C-alpha positions as protocol buffer text, in pm:
chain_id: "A"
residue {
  index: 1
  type: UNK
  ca { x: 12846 y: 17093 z: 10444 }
}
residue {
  index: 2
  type: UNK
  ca { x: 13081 y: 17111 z: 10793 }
}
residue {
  index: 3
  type: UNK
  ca { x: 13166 y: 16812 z: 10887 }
}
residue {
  index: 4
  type: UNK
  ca { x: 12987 y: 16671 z: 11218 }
}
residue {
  index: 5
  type: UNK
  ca { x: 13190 y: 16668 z: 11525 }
}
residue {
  index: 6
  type: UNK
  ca { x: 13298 y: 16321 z: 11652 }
}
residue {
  index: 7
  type: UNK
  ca { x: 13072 y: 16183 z: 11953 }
}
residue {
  index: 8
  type: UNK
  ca { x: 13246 y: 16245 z: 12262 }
}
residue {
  index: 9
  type: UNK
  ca { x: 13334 y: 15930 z: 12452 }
}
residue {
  index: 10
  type: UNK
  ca { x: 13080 y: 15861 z: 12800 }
}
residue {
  index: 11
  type: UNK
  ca { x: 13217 y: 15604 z: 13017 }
}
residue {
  index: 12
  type: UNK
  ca { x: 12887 y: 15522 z: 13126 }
}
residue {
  index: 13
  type: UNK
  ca { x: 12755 y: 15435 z: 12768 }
}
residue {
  index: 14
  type: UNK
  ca { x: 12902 y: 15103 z: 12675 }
}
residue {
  index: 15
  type: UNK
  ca { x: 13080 y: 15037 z: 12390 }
}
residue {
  index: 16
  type: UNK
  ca { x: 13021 y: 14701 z: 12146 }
}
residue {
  index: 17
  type: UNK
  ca { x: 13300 y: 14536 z: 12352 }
}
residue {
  index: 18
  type: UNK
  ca { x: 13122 y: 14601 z: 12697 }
}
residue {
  index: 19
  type: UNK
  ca { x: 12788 y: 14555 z: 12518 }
}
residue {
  index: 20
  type: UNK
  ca { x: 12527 y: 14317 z: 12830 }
}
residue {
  index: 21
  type: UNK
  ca { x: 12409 y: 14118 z: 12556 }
}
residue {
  index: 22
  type: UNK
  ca { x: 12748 y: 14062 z: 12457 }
}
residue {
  index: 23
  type: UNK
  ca { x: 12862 y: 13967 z: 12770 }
}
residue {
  index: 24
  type: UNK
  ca { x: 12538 y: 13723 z: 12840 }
}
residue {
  index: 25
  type: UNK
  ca { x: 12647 y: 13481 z: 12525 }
}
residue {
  index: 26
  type: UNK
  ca { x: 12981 y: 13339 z: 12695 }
}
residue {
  index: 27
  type: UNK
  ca { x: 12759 y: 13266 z: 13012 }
}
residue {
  index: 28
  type: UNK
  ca { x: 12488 y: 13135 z: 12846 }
}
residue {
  index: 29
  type: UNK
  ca { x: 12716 y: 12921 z: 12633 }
}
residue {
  index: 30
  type: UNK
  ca { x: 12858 y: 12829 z: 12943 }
}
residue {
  index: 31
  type: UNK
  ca { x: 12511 y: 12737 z: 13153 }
}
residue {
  index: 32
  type: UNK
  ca { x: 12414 y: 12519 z: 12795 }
}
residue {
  index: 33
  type: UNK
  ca { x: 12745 y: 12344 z: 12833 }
}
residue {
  index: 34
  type: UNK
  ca { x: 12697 y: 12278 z: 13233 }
}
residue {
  index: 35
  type: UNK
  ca { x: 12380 y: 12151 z: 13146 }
}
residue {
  index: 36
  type: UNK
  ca { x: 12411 y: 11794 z: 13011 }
}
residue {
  index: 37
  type: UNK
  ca { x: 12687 y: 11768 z: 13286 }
}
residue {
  index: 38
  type: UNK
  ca { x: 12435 y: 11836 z: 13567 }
}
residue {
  index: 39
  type: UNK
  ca { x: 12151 y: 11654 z: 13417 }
}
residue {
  index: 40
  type: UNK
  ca { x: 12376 y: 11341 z: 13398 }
}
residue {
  index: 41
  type: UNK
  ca { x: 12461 y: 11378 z: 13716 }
}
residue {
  index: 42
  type: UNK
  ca { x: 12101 y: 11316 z: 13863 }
}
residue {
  index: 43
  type: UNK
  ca { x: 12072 y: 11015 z: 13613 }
}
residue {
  index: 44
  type: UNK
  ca { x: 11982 y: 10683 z: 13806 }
}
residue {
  index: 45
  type: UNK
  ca { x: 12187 y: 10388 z: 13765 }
}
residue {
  index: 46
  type: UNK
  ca { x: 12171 y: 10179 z: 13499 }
}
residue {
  index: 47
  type: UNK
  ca { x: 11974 y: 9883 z: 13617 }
}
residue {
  index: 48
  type: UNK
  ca { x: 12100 y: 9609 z: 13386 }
}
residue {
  index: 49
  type: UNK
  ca { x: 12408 y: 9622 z: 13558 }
}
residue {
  index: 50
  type: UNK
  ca { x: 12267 y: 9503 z: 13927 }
}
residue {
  index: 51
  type: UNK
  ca { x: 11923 y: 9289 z: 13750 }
}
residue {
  index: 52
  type: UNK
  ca { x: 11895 y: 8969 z: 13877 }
}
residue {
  index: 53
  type: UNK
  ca { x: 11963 y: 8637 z: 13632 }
}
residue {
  index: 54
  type: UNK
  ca { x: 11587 y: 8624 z: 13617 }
}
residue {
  index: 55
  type: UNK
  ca { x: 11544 y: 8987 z: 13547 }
}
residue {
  index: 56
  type: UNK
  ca { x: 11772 y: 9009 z: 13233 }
}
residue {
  index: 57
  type: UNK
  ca { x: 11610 y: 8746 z: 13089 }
}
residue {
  index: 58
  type: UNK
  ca { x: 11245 y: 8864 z: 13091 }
}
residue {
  index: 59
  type: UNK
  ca { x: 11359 y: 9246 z: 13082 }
}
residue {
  index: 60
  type: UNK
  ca { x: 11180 y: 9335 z: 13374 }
}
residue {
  index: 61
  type: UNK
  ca { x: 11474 y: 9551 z: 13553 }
}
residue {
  index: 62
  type: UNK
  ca { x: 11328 y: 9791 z: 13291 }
}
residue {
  index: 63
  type: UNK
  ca { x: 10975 y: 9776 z: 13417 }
}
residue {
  index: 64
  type: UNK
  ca { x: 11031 y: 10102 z: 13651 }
}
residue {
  index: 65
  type: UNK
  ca { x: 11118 y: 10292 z: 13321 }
}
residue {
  index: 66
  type: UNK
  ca { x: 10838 y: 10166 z: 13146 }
}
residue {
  index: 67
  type: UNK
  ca { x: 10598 y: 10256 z: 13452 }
}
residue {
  index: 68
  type: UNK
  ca { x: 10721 y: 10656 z: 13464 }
}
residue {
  index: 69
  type: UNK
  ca { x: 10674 y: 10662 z: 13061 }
}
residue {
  index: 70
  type: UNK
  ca { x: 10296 y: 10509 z: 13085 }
}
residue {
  index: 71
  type: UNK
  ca { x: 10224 y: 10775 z: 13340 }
}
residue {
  index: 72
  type: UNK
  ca { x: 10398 y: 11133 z: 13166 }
}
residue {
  index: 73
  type: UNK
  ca { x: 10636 y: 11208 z: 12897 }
}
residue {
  index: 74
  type: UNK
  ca { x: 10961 y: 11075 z: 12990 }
}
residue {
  index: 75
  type: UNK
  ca { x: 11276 y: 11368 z: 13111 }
}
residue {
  index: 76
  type: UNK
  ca { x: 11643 y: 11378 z: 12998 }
}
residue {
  index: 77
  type: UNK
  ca { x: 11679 y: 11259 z: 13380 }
}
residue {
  index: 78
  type: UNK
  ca { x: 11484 y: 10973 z: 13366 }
}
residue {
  index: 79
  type: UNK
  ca { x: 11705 y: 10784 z: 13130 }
}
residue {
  index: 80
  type: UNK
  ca { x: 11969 y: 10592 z: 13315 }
}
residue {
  index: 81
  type: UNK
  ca { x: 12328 y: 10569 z: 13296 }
}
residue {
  index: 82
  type: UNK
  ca { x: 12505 y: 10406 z: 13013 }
}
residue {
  index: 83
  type: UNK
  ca { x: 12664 y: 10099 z: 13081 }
}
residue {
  index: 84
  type: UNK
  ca { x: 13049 y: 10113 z: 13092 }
}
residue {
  index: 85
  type: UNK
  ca { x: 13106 y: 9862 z: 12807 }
}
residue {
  index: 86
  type: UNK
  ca { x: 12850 y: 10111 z: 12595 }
}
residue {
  index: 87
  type: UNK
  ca { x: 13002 y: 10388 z: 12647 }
}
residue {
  index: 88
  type: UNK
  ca { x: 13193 y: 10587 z: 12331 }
}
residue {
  index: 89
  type: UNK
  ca { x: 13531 y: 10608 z: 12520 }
}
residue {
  index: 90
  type: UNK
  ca { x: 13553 y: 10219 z: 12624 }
}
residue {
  index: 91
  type: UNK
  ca { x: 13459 y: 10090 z: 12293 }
}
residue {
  index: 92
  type: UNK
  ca { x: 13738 y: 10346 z: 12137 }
}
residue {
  index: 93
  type: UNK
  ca { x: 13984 y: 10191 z: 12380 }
}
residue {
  index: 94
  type: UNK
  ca { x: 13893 y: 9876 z: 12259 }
}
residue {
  index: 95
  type: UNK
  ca { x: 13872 y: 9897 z: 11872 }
}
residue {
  index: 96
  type: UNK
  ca { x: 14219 y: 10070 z: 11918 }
}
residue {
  index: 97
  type: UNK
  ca { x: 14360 y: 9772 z: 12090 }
}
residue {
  index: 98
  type: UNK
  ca { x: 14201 y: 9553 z: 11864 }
}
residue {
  index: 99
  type: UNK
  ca { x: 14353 y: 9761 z: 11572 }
}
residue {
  index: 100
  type: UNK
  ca { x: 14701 y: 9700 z: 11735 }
}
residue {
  index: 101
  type: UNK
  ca { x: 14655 y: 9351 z: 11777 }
}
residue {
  index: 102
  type: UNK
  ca { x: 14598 y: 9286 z: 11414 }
}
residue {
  index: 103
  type: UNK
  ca { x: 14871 y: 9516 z: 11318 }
}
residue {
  index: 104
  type: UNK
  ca { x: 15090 y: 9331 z: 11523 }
}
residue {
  index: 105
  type: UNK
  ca { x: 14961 y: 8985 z: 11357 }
}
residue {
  index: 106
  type: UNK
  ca { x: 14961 y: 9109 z: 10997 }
}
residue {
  index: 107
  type: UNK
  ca { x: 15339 y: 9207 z: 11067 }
}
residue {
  index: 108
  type: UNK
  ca { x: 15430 y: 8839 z: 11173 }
}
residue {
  index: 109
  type: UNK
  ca { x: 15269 y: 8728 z: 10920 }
}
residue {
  index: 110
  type: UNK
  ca { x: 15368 y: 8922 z: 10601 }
}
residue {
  index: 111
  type: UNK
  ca { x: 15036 y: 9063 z: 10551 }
}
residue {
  index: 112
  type: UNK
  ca { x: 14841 y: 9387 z: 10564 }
}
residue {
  index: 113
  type: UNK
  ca { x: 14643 y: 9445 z: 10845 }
}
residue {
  index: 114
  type: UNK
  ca { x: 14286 y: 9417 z: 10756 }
}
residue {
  index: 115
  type: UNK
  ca { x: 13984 y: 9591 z: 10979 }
}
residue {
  index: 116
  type: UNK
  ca { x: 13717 y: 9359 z: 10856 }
}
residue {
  index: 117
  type: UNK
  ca { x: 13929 y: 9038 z: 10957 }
}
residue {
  index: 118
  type: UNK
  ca { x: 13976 y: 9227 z: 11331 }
}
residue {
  index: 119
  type: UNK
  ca { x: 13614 y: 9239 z: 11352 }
}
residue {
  index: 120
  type: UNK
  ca { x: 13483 y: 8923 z: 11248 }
}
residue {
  index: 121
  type: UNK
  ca { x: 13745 y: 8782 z: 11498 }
}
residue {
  index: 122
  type: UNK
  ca { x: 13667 y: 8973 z: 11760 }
}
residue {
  index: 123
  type: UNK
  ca { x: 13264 y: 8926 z: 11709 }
}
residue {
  index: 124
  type: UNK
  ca { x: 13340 y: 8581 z: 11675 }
}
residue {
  index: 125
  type: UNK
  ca { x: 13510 y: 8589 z: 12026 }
}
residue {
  index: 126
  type: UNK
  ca { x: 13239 y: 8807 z: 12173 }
}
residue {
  index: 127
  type: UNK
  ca { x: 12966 y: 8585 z: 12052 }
}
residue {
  index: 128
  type: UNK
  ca { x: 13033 y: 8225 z: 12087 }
}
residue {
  index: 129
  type: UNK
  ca { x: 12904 y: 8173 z: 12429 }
}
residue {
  index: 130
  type: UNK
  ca { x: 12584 y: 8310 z: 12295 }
}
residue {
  index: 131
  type: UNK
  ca { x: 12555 y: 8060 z: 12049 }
}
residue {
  index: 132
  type: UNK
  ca { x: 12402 y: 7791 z: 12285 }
}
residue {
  index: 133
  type: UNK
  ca { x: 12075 y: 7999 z: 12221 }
}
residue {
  index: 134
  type: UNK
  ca { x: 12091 y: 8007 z: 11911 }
}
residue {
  index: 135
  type: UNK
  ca { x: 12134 y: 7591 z: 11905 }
}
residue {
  index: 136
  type: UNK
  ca { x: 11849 y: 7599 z: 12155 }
}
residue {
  index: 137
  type: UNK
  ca { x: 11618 y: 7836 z: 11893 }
}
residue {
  index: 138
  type: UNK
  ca { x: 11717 y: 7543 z: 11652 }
}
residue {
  index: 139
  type: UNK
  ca { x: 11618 y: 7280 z: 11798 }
}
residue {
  index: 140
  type: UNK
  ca { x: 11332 y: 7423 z: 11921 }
}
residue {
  index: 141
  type: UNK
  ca { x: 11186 y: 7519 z: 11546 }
}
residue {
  index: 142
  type: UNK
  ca { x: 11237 y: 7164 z: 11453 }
}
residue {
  index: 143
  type: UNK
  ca { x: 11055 y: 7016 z: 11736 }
}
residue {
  index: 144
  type: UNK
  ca { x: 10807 y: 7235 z: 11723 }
}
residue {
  index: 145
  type: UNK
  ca { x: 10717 y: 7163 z: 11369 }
}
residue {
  index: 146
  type: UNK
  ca { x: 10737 y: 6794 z: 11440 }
}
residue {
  index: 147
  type: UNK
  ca { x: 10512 y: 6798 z: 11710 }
}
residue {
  index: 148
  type: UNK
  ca { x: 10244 y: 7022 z: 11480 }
}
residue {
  index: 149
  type: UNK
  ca { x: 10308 y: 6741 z: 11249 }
}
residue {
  index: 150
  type: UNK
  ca { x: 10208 y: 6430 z: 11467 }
}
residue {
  index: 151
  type: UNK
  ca { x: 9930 y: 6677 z: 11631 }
}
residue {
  index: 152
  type: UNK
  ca { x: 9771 y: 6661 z: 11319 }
}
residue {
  index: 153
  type: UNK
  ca { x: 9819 y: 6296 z: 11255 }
}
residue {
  index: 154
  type: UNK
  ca { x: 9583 y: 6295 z: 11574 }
}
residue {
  index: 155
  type: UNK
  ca { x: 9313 y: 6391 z: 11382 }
}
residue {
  index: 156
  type: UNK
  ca { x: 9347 y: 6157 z: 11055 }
}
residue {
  index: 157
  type: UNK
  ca { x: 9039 y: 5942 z: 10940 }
}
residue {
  index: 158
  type: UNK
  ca { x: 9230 y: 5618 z: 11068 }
}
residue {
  index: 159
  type: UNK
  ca { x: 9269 y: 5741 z: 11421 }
}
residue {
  index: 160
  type: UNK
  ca { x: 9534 y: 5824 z: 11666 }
}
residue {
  index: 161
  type: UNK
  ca { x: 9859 y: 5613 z: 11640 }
}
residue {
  index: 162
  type: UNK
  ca { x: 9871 y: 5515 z: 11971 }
}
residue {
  index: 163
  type: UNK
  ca { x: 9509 y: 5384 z: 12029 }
}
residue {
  index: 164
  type: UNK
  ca { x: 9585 y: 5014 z: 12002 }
}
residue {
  index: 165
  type: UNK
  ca { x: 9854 y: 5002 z: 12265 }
}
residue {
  index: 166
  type: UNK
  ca { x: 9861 y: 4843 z: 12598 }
}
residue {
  index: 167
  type: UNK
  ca { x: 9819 y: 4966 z: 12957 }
}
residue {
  index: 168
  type: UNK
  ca { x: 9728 y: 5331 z: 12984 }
}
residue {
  index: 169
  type: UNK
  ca { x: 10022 y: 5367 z: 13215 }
}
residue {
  index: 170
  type: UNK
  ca { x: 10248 y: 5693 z: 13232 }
}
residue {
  index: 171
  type: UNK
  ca { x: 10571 y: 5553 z: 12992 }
}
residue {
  index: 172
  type: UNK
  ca { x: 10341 y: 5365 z: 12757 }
}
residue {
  index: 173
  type: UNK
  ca { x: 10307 y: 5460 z: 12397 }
}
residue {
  index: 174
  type: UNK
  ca { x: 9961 y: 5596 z: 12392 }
}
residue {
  index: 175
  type: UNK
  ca { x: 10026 y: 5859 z: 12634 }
}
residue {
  index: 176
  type: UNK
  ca { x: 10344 y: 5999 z: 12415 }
}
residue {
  index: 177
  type: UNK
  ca { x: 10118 y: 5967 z: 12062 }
}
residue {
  index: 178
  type: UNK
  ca { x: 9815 y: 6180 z: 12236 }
}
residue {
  index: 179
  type: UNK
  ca { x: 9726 y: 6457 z: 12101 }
}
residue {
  index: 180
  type: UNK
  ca { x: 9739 y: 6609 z: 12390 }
}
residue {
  index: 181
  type: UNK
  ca { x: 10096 y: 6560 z: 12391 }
}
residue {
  index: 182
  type: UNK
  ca { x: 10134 y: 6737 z: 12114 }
}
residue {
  index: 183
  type: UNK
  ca { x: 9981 y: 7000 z: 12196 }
}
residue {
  index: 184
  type: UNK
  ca { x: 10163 y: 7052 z: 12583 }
}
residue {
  index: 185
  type: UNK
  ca { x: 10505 y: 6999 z: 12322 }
}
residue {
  index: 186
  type: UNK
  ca { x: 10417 y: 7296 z: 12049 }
}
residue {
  index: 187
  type: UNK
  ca { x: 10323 y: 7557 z: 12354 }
}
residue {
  index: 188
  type: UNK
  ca { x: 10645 y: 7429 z: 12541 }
}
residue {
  index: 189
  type: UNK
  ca { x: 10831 y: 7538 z: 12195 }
}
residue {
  index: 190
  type: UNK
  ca { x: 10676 y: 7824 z: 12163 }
}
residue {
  index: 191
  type: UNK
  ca { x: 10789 y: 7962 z: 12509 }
}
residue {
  index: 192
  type: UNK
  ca { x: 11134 y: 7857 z: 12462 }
}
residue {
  index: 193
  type: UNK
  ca { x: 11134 y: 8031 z: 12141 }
}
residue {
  index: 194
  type: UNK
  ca { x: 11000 y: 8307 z: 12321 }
}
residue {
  index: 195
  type: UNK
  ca { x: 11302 y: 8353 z: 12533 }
}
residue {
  index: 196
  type: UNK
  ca { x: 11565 y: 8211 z: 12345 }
}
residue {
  index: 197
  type: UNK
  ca { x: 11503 y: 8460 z: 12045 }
}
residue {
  index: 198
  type: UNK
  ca { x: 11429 y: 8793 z: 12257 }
}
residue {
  index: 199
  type: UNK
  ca { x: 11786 y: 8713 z: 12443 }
}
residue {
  index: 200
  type: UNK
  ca { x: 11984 y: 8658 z: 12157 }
}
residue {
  index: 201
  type: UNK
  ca { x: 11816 y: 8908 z: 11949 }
}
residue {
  index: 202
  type: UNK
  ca { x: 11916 y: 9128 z: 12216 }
}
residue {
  index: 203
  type: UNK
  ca { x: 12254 y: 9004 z: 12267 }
}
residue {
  index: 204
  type: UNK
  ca { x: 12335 y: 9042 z: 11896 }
}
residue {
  index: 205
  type: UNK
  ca { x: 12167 y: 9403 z: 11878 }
}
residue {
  index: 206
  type: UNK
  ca { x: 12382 y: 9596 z: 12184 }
}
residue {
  index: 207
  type: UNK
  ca { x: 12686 y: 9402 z: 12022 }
}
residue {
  index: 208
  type: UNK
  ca { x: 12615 y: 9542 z: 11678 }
}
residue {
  index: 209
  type: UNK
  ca { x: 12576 y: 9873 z: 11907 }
}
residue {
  index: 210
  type: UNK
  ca { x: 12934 y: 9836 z: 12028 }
}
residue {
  index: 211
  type: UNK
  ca { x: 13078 y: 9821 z: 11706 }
}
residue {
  index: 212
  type: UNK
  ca { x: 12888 y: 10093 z: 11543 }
}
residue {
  index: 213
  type: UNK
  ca { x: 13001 y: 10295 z: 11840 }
}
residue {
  index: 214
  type: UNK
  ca { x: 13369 y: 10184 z: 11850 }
}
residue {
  index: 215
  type: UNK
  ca { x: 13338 y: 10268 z: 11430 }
}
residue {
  index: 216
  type: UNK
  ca { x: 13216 y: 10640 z: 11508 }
}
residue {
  index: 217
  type: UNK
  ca { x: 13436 y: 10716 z: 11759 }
}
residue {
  index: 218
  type: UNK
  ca { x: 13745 y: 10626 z: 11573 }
}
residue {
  index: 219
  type: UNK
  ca { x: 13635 y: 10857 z: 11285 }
}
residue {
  index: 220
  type: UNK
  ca { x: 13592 y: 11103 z: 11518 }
}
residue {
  index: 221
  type: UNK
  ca { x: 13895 y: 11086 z: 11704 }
}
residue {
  index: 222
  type: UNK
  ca { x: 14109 y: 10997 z: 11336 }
}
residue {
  index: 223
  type: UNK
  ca { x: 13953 y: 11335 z: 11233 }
}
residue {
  index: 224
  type: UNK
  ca { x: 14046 y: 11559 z: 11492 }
}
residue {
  index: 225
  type: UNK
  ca { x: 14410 y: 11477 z: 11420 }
}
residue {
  index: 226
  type: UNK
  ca { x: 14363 y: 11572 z: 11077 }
}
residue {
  index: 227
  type: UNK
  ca { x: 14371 y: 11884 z: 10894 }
}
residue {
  index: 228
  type: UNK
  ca { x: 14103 y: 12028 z: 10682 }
}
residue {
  index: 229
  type: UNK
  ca { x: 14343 y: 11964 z: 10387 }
}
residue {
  index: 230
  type: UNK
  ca { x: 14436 y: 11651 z: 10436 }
}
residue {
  index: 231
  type: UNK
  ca { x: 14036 y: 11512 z: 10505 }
}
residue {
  index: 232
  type: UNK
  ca { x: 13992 y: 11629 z: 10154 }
}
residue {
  index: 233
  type: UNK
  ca { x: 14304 y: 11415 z: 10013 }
}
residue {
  index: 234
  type: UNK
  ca { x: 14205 y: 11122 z: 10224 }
}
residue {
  index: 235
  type: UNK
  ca { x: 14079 y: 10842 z: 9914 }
}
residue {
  index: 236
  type: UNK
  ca { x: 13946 y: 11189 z: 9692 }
}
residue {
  index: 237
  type: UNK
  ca { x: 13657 y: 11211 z: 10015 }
}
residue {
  index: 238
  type: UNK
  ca { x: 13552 y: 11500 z: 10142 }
}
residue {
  index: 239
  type: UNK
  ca { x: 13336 y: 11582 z: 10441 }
}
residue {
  index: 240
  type: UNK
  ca { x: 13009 y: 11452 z: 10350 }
}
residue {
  index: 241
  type: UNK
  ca { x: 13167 y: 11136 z: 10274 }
}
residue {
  index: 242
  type: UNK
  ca { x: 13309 y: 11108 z: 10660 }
}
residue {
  index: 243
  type: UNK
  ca { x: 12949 y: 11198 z: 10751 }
}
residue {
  index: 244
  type: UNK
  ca { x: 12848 y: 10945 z: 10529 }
}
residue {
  index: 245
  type: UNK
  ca { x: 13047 y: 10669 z: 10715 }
}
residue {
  index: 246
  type: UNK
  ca { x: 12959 y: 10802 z: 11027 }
}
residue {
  index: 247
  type: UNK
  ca { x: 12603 y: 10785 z: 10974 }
}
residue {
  index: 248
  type: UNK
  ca { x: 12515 y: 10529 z: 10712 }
}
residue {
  index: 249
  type: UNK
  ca { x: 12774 y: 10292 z: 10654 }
}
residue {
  index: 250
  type: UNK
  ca { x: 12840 y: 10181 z: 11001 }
}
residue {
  index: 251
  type: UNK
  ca { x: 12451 y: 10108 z: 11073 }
}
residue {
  index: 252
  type: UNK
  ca { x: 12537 y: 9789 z: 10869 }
}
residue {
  index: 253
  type: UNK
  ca { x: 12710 y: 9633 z: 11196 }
}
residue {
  index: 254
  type: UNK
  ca { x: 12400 y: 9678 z: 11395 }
}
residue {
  index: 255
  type: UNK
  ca { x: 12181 y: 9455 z: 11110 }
}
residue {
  index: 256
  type: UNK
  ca { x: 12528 y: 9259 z: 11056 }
}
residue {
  index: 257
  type: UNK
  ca { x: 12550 y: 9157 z: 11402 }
}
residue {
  index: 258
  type: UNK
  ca { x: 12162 y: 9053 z: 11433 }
}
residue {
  index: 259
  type: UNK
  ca { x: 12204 y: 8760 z: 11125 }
}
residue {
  index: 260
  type: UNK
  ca { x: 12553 y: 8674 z: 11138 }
}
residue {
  index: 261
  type: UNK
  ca { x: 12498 y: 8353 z: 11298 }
}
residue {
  index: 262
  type: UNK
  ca { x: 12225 y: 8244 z: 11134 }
}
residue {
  index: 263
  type: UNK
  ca { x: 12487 y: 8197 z: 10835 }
}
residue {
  index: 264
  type: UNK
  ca { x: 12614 y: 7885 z: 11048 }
}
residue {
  index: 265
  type: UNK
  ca { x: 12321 y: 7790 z: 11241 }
}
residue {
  index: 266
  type: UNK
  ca { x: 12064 y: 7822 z: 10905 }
}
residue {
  index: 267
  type: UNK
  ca { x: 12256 y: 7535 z: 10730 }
}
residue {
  index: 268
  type: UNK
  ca { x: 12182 y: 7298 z: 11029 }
}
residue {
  index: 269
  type: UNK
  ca { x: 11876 y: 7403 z: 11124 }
}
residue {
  index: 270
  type: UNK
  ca { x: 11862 y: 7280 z: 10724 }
}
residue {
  index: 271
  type: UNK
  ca { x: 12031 y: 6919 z: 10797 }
}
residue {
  index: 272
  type: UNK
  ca { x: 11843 y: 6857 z: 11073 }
}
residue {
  index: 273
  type: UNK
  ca { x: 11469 y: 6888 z: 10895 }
}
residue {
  index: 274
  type: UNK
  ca { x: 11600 y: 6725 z: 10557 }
}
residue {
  index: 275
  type: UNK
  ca { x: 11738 y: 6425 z: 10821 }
}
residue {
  index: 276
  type: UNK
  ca { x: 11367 y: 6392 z: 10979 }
}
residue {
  index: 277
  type: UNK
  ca { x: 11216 y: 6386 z: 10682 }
}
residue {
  index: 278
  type: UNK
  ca { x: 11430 y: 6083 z: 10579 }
}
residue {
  index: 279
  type: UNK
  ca { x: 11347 y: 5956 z: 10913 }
}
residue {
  index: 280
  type: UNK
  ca { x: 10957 y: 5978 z: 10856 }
}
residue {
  index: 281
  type: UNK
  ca { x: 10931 y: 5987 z: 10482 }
}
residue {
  index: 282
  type: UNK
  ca { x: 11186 y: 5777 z: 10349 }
}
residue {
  index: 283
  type: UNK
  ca { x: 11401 y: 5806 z: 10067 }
}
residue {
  index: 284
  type: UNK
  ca { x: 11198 y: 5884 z: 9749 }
}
């Protein structure tokens, strides 16, 4: 029933404050936060930035990675540096400036300011010298499918085309209606097709990259100079919905970016088989 005494204090039993595991957790959150730092630091440099003209077009500056993955699991400090014009903080820069730009245009012109008109424009800038490929890739499905055409003409009941014709010389027709010539001309197409749609492909995939990144890091920086009140007033959103843009909705540039061209290039890849079939066919 007497109450128990209070605990006399010992300096050398320490309290929660002064408590070692206590202590550890700021260090250790420390270490964990020094760590990426360190580990990027060993990182080796990124070696599309130095590859050859050769070398970006085959891929091969990547054939070091690809060795040291075939022979163990790859490391944190294998992976090499990003590339500037990748990197979260350059395409923020940029999709601010472009954000700007059409502010500053919509303002001239009496308009709002629209972000999907800034985009297309500036993935319309970003992409037209790539487009030569994709004329290339064109030009090569059409010949291709000629050639299978007149390959198989080779082997009609009535004979190849070009048996009746003179000389036998280099330039004469029977050489270019072979079907040997047909053959060399699909497997030609073929390896430019090869190329021509790996390059663009990959072209059109980091550039979709850039503007899912540039997306992402504007929502992140737009949301650390909000309040938690005001995310929730935003358009009646909350915070699954900014996860949801973050996440979901801005994977569409990646796909967006990949066909995007083909809306111009599919319509005269179109012409240009409907045209030889006039050519060989005539009009019905």
């Amino acid at each position: 029933g007497s109450p128990q005494p209070n605990p006399t204090y010992d300096a050398n039993v320490p309290t929660d404050a002064e408590d070692p595991v206590d202590a550890a957790v700021p260090s250790a959150l420390a270490d964990a936060a020094s760590a990426p730092t360190a580990a990027a630091a060993v990182r080796p440099p990124n070696p599309y930035l130095n590859a050859s003209l050769f070398s970006k077009m085959t891929h091969s500056c990547y054939s070091p990675l690809l060795a040291v993955g075939s022979r163990r699991v790859l490391a944190e400090s294998d992976l090499p540096e990003v590339a500037p014009k990748d990197s979260s903080a350059v395409n923020l820069r940029a999709a601010e400036d472009l954000w700007s730009a059409e502010t500053a245009r919509a303002a001239r012109s009496g308009r709002a300011p629209s972000l999907r008109r800034a985009m297309f424009r500036d993935f319309l800038r970003q992409s037209i010298y790539m487009q030569w490929v994709m004329a290339v890739q064109a030009s090569m499905h059409v010949l291709s499918a000629i050639s299978l055409g007149l390959l198989v003409e080779t082997f009609s009941a009535d004979g190849a085309r070009g048996d009746g014709g003179g000389g036998g010389g280099f330039w004469t027709s029977r050489f270019w209606t072979s079907g040997y010539t047909h053959a060399l001309s699909i497997i030609a197409c073929s390896t430019v097709l090869l190329w021509s749609h790996h390059a663009f492909y990959f072209f059109a995939w980091r550039l979709g990259m850039r503007m899912r990144v540039a997306c992402v890091a504007v929502i992140h920086s737009k949301s650390l100079r909000l309040s938690g009140q005001r995310h929730l007033a935003v358009d009646g959103g909350s915070a699954g919905l900014i996860v949801n843009l973050a996440s979901n909705d801005v994977e569409r540039f990646l796909r967006g970016a990949l066909f995007a061209s083909y809306l111009f290039w599919a319509p005269v890849e179109a012409i240009a088989v409907l045209a030889v079939g006039l050519h060989l066919v005539g009009p019905a």
